[in-house]
Coordinates of C-alpha atoms and ligand atoms in Angstrom, one line a residue:
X1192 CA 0.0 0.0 0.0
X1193 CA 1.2 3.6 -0.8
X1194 CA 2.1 6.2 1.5
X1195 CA -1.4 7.8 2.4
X1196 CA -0.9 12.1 1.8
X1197 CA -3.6 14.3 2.9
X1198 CA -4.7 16.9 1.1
X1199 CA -3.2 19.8 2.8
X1200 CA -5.1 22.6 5.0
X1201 CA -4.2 25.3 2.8
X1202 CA -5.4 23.9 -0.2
X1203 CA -8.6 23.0 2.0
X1204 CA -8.8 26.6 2.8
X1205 CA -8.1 27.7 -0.7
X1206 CA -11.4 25.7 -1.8
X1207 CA -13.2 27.8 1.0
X1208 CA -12.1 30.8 -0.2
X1209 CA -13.8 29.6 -3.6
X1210 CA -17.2 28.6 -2.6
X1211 CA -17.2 32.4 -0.8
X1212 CA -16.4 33.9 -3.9
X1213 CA -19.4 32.1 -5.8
X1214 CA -21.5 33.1 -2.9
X1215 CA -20.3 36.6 -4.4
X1216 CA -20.9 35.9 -7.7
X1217 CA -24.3 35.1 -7.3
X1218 CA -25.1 38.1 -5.0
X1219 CA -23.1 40.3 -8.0
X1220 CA -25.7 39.0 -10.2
X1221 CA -28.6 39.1 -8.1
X1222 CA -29.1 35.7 -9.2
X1223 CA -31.2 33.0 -6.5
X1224 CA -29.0 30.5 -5.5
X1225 CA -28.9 28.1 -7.9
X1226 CA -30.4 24.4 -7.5
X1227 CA -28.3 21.3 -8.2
X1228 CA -29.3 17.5 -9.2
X1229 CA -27.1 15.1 -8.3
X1230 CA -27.4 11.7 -10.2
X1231 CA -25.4 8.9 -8.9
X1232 CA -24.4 5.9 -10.6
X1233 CA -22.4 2.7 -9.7
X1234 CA -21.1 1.1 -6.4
X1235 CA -21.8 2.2 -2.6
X1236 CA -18.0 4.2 -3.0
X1237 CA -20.1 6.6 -5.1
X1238 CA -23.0 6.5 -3.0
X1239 CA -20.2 8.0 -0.3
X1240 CA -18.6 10.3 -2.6
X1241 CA -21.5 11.9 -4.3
X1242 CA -22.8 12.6 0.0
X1243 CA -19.5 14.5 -0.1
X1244 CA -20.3 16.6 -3.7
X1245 CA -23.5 17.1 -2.4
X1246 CA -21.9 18.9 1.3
X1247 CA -19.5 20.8 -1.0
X1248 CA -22.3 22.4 -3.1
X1249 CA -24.4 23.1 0.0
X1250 CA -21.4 24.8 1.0
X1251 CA -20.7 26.6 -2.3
X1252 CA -24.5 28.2 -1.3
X1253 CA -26.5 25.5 -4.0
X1254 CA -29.7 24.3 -3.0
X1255 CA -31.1 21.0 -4.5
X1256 CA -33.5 19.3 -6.3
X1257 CA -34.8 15.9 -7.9
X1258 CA -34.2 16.1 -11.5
X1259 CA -32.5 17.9 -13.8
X1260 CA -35.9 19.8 -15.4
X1261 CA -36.1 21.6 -12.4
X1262 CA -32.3 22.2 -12.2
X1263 CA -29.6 24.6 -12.7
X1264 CA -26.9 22.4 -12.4
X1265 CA -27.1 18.3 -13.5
X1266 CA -24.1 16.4 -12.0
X1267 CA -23.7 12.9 -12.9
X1268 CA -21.6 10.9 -10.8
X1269 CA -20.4 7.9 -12.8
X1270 CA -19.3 4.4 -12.8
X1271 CA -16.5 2.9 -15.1
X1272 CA -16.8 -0.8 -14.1
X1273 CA -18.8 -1.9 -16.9
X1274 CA -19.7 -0.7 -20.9
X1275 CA -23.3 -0.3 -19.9
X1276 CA -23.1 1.9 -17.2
X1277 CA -21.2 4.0 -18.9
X1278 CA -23.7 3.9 -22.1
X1279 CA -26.2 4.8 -19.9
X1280 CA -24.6 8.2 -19.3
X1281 CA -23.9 9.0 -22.7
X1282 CA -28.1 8.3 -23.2
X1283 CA -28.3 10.5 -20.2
X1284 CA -26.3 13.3 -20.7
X1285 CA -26.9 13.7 -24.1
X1286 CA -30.7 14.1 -23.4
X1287 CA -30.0 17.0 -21.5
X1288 CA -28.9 19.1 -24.4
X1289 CA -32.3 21.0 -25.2
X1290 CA -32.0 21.8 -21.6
X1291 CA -28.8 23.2 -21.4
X1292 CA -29.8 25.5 -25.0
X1293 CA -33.7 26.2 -23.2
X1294 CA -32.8 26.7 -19.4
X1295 CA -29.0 27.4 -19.5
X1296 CA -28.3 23.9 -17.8
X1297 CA -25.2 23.5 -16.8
X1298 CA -24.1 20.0 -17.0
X1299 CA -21.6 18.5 -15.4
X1300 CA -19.7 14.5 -14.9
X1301 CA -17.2 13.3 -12.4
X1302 CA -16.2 10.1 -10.8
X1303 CA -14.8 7.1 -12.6
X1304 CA -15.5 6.8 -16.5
X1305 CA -14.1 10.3 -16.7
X1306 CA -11.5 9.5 -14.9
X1307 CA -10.4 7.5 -18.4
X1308 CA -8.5 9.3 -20.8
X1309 CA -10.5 8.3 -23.7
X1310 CA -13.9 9.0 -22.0
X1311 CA -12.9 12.9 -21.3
X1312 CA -11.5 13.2 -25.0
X1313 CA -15.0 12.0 -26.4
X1314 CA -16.8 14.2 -23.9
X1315 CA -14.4 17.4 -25.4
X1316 CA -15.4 16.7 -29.2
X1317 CA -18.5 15.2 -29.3
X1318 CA -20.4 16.0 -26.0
X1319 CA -19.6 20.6 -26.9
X1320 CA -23.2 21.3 -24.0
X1321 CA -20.9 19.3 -21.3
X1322 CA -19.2 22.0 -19.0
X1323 CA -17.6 20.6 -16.4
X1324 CA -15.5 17.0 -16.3
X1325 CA -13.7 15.9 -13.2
X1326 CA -11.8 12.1 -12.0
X1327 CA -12.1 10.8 -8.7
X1328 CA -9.0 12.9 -7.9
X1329 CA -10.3 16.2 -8.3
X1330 CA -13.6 15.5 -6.0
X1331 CA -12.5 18.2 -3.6
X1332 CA -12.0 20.8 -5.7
X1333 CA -15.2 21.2 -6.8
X1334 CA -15.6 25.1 -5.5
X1335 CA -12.7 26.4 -7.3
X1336 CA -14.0 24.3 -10.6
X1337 CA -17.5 25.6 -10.3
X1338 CA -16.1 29.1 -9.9
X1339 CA -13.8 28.9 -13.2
X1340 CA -17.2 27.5 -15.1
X1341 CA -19.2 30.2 -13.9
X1342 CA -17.3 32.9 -13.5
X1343 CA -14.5 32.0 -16.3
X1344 CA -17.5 31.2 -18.8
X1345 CA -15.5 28.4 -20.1
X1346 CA -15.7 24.3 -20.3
X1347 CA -13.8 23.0 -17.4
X1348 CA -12.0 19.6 -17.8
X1349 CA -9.6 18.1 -14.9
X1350 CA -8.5 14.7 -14.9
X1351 CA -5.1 14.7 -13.6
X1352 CA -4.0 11.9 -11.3
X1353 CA -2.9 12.5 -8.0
X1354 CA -2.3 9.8 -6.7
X1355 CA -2.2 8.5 -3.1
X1356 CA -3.9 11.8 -2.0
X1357 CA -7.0 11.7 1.1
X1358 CA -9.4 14.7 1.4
X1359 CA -10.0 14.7 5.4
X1360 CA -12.9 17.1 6.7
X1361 CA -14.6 17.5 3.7
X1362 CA -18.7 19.2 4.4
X1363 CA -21.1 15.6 3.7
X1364 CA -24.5 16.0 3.1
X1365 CA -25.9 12.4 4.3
X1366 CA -28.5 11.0 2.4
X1367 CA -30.3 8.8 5.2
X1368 CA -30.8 9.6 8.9
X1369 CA -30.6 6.2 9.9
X1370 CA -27.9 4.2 7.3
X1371 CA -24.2 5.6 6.9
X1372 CA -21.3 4.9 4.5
X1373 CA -17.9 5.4 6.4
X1374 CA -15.2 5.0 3.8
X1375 CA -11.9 3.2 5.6
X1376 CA -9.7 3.4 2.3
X1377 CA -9.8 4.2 -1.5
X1378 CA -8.2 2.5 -4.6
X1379 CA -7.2 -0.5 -5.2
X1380 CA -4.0 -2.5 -5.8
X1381 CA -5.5 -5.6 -7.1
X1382 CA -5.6 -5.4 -10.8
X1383 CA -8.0 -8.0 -11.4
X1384 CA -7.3 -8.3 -15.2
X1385 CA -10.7 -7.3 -15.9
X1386 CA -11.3 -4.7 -13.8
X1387 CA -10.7 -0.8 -14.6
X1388 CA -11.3 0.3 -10.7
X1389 CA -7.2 0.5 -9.7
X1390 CA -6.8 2.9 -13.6
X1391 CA -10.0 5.1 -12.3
X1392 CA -9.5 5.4 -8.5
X1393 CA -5.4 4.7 -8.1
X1394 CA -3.8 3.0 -5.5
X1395 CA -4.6 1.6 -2.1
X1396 CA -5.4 4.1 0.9
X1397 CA -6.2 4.4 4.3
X1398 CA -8.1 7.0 6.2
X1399 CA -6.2 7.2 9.8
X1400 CA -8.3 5.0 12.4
X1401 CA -8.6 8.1 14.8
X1402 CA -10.7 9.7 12.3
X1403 CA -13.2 6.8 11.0
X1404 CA -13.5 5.6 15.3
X1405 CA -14.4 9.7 15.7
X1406 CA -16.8 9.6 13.1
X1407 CA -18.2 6.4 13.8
X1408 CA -18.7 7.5 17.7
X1409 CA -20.5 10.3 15.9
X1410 CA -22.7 8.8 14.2
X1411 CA -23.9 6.5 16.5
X1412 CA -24.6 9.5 19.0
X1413 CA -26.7 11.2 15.9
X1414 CA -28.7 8.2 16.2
X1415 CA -27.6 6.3 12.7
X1416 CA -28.3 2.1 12.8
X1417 CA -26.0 1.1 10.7
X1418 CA -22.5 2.0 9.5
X1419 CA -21.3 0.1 6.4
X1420 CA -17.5 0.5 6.2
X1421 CA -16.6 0.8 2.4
X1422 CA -13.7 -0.1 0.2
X1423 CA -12.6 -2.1 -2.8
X1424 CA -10.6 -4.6 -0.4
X1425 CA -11.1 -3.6 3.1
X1426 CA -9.0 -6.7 4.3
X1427 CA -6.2 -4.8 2.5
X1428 CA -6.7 -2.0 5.2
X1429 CA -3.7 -0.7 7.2
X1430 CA -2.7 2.6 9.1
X1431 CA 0.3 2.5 11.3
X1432 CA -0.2 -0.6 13.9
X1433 CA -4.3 -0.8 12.6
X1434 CA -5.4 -3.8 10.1
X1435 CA -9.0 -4.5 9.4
X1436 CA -9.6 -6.9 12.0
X1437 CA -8.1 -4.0 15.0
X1438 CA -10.1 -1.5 13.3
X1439 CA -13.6 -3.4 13.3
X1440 CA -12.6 -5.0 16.9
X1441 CA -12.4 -0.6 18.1
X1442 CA -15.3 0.4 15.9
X1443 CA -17.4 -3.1 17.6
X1444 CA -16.5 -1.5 21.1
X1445 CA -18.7 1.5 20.4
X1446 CA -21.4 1.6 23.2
X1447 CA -25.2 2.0 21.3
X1448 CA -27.6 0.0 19.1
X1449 CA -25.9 -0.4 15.8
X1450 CA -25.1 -2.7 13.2
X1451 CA -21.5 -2.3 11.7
X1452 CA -21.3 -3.9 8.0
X1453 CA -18.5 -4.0 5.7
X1454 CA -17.8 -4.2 2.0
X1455 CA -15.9 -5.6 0.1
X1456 CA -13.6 -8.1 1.3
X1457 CA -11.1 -10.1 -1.3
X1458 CA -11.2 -14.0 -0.6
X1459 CA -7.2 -13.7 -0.7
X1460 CA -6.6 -11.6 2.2
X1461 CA -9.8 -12.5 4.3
X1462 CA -8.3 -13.6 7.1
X1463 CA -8.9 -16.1 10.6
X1464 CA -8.5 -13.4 12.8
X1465 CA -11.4 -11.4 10.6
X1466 CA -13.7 -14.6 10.8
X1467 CA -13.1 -14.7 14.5
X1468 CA -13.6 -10.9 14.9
X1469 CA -16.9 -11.0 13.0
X1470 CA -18.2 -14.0 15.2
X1471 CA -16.6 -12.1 18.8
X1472 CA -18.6 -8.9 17.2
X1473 CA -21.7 -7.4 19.1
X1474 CA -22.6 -5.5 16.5
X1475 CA -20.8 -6.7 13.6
X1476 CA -23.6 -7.9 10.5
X1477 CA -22.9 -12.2 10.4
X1478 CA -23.2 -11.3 6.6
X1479 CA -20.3 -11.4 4.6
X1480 CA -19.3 -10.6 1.0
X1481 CA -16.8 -12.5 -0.7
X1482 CA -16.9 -12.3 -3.9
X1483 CA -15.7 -15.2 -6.1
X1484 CA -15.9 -14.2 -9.6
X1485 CA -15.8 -17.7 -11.1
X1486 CA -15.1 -21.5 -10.0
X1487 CA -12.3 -22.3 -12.8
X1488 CA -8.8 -22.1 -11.2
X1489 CA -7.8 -21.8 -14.5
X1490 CA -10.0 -18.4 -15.1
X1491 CA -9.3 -17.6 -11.9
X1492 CA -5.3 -17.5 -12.2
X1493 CA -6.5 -15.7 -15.6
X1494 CA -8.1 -12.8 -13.8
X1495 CA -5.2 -12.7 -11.2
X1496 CA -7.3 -13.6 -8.2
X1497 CA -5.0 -14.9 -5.8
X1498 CA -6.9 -18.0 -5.0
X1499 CA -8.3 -21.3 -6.3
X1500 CA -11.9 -22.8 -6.4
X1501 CA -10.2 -25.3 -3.2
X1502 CA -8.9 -22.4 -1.2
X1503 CA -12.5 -20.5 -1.5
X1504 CA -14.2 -23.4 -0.5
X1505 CA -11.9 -23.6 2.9
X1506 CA -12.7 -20.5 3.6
X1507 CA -16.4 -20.5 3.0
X1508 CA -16.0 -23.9 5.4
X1509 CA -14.1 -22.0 7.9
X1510 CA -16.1 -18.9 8.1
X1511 CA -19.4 -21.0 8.3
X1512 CA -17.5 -22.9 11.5
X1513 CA -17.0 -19.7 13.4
X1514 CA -20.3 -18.3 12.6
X1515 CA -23.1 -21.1 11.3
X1516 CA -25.4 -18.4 11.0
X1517 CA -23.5 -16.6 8.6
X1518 CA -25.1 -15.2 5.3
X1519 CA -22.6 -15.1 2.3
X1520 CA -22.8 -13.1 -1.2
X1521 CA -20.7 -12.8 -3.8
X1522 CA -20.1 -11.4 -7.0
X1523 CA -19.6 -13.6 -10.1
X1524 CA -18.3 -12.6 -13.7
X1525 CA -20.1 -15.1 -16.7
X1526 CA -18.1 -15.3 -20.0
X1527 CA -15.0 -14.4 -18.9
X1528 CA -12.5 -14.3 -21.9
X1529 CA -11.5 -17.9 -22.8
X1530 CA -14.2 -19.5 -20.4
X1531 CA -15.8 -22.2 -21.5
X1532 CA -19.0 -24.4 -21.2
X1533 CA -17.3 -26.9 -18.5
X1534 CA -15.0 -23.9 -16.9
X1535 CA -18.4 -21.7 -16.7
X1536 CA -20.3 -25.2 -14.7
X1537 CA -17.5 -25.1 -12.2
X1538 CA -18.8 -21.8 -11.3
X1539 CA -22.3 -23.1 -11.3
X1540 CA -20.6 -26.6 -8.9
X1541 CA -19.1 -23.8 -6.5
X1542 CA -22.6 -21.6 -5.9
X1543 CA -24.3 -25.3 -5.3
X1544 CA -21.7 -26.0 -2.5
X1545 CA -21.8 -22.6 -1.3
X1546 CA -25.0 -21.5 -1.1
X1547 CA -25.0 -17.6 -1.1
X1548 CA -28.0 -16.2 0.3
X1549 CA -27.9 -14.2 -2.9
X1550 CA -25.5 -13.3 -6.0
X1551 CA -25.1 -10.3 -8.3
X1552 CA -24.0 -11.5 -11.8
X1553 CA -22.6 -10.1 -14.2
X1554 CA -21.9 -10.5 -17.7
X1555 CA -17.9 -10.2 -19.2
X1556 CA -17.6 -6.0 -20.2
X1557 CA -14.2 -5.6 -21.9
X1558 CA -12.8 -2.2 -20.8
X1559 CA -10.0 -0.4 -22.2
X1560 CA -6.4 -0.6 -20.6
X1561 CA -7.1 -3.6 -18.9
X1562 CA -5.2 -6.9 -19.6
X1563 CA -8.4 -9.0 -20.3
X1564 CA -9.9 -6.6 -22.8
X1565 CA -6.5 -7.9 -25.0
X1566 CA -7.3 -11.3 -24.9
X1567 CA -9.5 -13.6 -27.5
X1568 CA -13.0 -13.5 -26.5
X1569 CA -14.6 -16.6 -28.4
X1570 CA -17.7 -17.2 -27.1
X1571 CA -20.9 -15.6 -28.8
X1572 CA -22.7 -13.0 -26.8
X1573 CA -25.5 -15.6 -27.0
X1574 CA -23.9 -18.3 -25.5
X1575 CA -23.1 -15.9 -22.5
X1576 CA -26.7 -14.8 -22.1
X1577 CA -27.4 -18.7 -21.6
X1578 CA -25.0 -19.4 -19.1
X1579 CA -25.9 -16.6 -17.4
X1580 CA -29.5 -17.5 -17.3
X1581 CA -28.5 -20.8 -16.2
X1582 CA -26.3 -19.4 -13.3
X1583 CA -29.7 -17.2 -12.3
X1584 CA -31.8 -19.8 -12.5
X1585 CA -29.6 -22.0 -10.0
X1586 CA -29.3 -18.9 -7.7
X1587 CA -33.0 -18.3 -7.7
X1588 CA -34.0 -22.2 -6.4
X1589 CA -31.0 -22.3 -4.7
X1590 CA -32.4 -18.8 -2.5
X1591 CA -35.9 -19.6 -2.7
X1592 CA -35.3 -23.1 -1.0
X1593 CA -33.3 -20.9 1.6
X1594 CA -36.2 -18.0 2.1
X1595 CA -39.0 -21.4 2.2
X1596 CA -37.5 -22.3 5.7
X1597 CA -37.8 -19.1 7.1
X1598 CA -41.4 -18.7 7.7
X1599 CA -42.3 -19.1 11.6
X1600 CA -38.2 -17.8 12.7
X1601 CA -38.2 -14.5 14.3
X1602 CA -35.8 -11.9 12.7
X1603 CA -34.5 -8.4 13.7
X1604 CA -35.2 -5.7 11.1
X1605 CA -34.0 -2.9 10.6
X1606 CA -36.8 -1.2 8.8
X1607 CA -36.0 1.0 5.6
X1608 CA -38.7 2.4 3.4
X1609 CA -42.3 1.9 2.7
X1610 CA -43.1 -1.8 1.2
X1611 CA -44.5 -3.0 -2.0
X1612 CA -46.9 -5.5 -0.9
X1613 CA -47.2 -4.6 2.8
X1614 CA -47.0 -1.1 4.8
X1615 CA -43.0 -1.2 5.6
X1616 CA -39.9 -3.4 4.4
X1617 CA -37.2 -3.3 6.4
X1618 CA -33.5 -5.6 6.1
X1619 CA -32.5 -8.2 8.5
X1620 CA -28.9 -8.4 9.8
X1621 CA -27.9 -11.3 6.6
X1622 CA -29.8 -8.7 4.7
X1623 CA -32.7 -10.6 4.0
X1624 CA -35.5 -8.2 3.1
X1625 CA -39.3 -8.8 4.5
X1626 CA -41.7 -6.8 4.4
X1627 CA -44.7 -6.2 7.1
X1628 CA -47.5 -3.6 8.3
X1629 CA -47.2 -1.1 10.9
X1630 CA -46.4 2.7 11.2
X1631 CA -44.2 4.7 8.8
X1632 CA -42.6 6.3 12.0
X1633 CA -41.0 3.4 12.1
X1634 CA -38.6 3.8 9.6
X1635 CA -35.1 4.0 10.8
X1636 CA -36.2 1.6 14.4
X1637 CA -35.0 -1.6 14.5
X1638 CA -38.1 -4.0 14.9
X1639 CA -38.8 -7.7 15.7
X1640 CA -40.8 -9.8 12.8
X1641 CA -42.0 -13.2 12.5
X1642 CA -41.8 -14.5 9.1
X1643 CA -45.1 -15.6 7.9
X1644 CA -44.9 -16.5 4.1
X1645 CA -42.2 -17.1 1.7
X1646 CA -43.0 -16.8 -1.8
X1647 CA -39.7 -17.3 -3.7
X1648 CA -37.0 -15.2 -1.8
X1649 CA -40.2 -12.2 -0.7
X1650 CA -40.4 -12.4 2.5
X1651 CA -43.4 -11.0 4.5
X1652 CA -44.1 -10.9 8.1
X1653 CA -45.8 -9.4 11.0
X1654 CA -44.3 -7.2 13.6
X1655 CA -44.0 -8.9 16.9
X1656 CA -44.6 -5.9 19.7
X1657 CA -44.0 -8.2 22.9
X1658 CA -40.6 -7.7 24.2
X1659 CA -38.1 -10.5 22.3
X1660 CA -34.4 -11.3 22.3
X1661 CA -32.4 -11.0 19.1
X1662 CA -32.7 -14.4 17.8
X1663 CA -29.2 -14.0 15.9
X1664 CA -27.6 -13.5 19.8
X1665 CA -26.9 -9.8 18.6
X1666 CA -29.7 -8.8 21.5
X1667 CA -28.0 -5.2 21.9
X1668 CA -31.4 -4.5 22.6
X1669 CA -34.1 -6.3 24.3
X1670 CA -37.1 -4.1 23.9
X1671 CA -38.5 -3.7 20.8
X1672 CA -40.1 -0.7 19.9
Ligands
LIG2096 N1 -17.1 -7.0 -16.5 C1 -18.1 -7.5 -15.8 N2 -18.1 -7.3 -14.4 C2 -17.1 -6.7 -13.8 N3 -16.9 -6.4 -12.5 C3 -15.8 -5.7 -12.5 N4 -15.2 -5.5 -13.7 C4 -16.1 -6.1 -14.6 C5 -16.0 -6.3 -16.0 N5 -15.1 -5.8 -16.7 C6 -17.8 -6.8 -11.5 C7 -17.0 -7.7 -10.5 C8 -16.8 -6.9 -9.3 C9 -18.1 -6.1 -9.4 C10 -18.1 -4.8 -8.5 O1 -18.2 -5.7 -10.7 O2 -17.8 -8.9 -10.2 O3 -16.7 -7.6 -8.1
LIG2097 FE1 -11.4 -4.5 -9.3 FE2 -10.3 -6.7 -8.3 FE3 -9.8 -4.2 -7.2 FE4 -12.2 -5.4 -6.9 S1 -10.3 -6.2 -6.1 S2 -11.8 -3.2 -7.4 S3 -12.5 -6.5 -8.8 S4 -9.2 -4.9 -9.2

């Protein structure tokens, strides 16, 4: 891991003194504060990030809205990690042109696919009613780049990488009262061959341990029920004497009624001592995401994974012998290039024998610069679509056999947002979703439910209002509301 620099004070203050000169420039032109959409695309990391953009615009005096009709500003925050997502800002943005020539829209991108060379040179020729572009390394600059848009009248593009640099004390906006992400590190050292994450978002980084434990402490005071600790390989964390298992073990010895999650661990540095932290944990989620890509060793080796179908397996074994309550997902890659039919059905042998409480699949996306995208890719786009489809299909009988023992078992909830089918949903500590009447003031409460039916992996229940132990042995709490 790479020396972890902070992005210094003064250039902290020097984005101050640039959101107080746009508060000037709108004053100067008698102009209302403008209002600011923020879209976000991708992974939780951008979920965090765009909480931050959001805190920097508040601060930059923007207000907000919840689309881009009603906007002044549009900012997309993207994702690089595969060709669709990244398609589906293209469609966006370029949708938003009779805006920007009707209503003076300004539109701007940041975050990962922008972060790519090629992506910001396409945006500067063919995208001319996109005026602002900015990578993941620019995130905290976003006063002083506003203010040369607005106040420079000019197309703004920065995509230089810094690498190895943390912004501490940045203004967040949250998005929920009740659900936090707490970023522990950024970038990634991994190079999967597939993956464009360590080109976008640049090396491995740790936030300092007395910061996230002062946050977290925060948080919990504020009231939040959940904390999920974010990074592409938290198991690669370190700061000083601090390694993931310390951290969670401090961050689990926070007094309150909390549950502490974490994503996303790689299989090869998911340790013992994290297992045996997790199951020591009194507030640590017995859920745990380890994703697995494929079941070939030989596709595995392919995609530099570190590990073999055997040495997942062991670990899946082990982590089920410290907790046997445990809830695993993963992530898994169909059509990787070179896979083939009896590669792909190891896979589909591994999910059998592990038995994730759920998947998300995903279908081979070539991206540029990354070894994979160089090598011969076979297999007709067909083909994939079946084995996918297969691989769902498994998943699906393999979940709803899991979800049809349920009914009768008591679970904790925390409850989220109104339901589909019944009044509230809310998420249980393996993050089984079930949904179940009762008041909308409980949102945000944790809540006992028994499980009533099961239709496929839907769960629905009914609120149980005598008092009731945590069946998972998690009872922080022993009354429920
Ligand atoms: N194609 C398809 N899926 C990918 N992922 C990462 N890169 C690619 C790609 N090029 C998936 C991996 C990863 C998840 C976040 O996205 O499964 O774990
Ligand atoms: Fe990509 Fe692999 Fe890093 Fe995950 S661990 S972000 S899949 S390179």
């Amino acid at each position: 891991m790479s020396q972890t620099k902070l992005v210094s004070p003064e250039e902290l203050a020097r984005q101050d003194e640039y959101a107080a000169l746009l508060h000037e420039y709108w004053i100067a032109r008698r102009q209302e504060p403008p209002r600011a959409f923020v879209h976000t695309y991708g992974c939780q990391g951008n979920e965090a990030d765009s909480e931050r953009l959001r805190g920097l615009l508040a601060r930059c005096g923007f207000g907000f809205c919840n689309s881009a009709e009603e906007a002044d500003l549009a900012l997309f925050n993207t994702c690089a990690v595969r060709e669709h997502a990244e398609d589906r800002v293209f469609g966006n943005v370029g949708r938003l042109k009779g805006l920007r020539q009707t209503r003076g829209l300004r539109i701007a991108l940041c975050g990962c696919m922008v972060q790519q060379a090629h992506v910001a040179e396409k945006l500067r020729r063919s995208f001319p009613f996109v005026d602002l572009v900015f990578g993941t390394h620019a995130l905290h600059r976003l006063p002083e780049l506003l203010y040369q848009m607005y106040a420079g009248g000019r197309r703004v593009f920065e995509i230089a990488d810094t690498p190895g640099e943390i912004a501490e004390g940045l203004p967040l906006r949250r998005d929920s009262a009740f659900k936090a992400w707490l970023p522990i590190m950024y970038g990634c050292d991994n190079f999967c061959s597939y993956c464009v994450v360590p080109l976008v978002r640049g090396r491995e980084r740790s936030r300092a341990p007395e910061v996230l434990l002062e946050e977290a402490r925060g948080l919990v005071a504020a009231g939040y029920k959940e904390i999920t600790l974010l990074g592409q390989n938290v198991n690669s964390y370190r700061s000083g004497d601090y390694d993931f298992p310390r951290l969670l073990r401090e961050l689990d010895a926070i007094e309150g009624d909390f549950w502490l999650r974490f994503m996303t661990s790689h299989p090869k540095d998911c340790s013992p001592a994290l297992l045996e932290t997790m199951a020591a944990g009194r507030h640590i989620a017995r859920h745990l995401h380890l994703p697995v890509q494929c079941g070939s060793d030989r596709v595995l080796a392919a995609m530099n994974r570190g590990y073999t179908q055997a040495q997942y397996l062991a670990l899946a074994a082990l982590a089920r012998e410290y907790m046997p309550d445990l809830r695993m997902t993963s992530d898994i890659i169909v059509g990787f290039p070179g896979e083939t039919y009896e590669e792909f059905r190891e896979t589909l042998t591994l999910v059998d024998a592990v038995g994730y409480a759920s998947l998300f699949t995903f279908l081979y996306s070539p991206r540029e610069g990354t070894r994979a995208a160089a090598m011969p890719d076979p297999v007709p786009h067909a083909e994939k679509v079946r084995w996918f489809q297969e691989l769902t299909a498994l998943q699906e009988a393999k979940a709803a056999a899991g979800c049809a023992a349920l009914p009768g078992k008591i679970l904790r909830l925390l409850c989220e947002t109104p339901g589909k089918r019944q009044a509230l949903a809310g998420r249980s500590e393996g993050s089984q979703m079930v949904e179940f009447d009762g008041p909308t003031e409980l949102i945000g409460q944790f809540v006992h439910v028994r499980v009533t039916k099961a239709r496929g992996w839907l769960l629905d229940g009914e609120r149980i209002l005598q008092e009731s132990p945590c069946p998972q042995g998690m009872g922080a709490i022993k009354h429920t509301p």
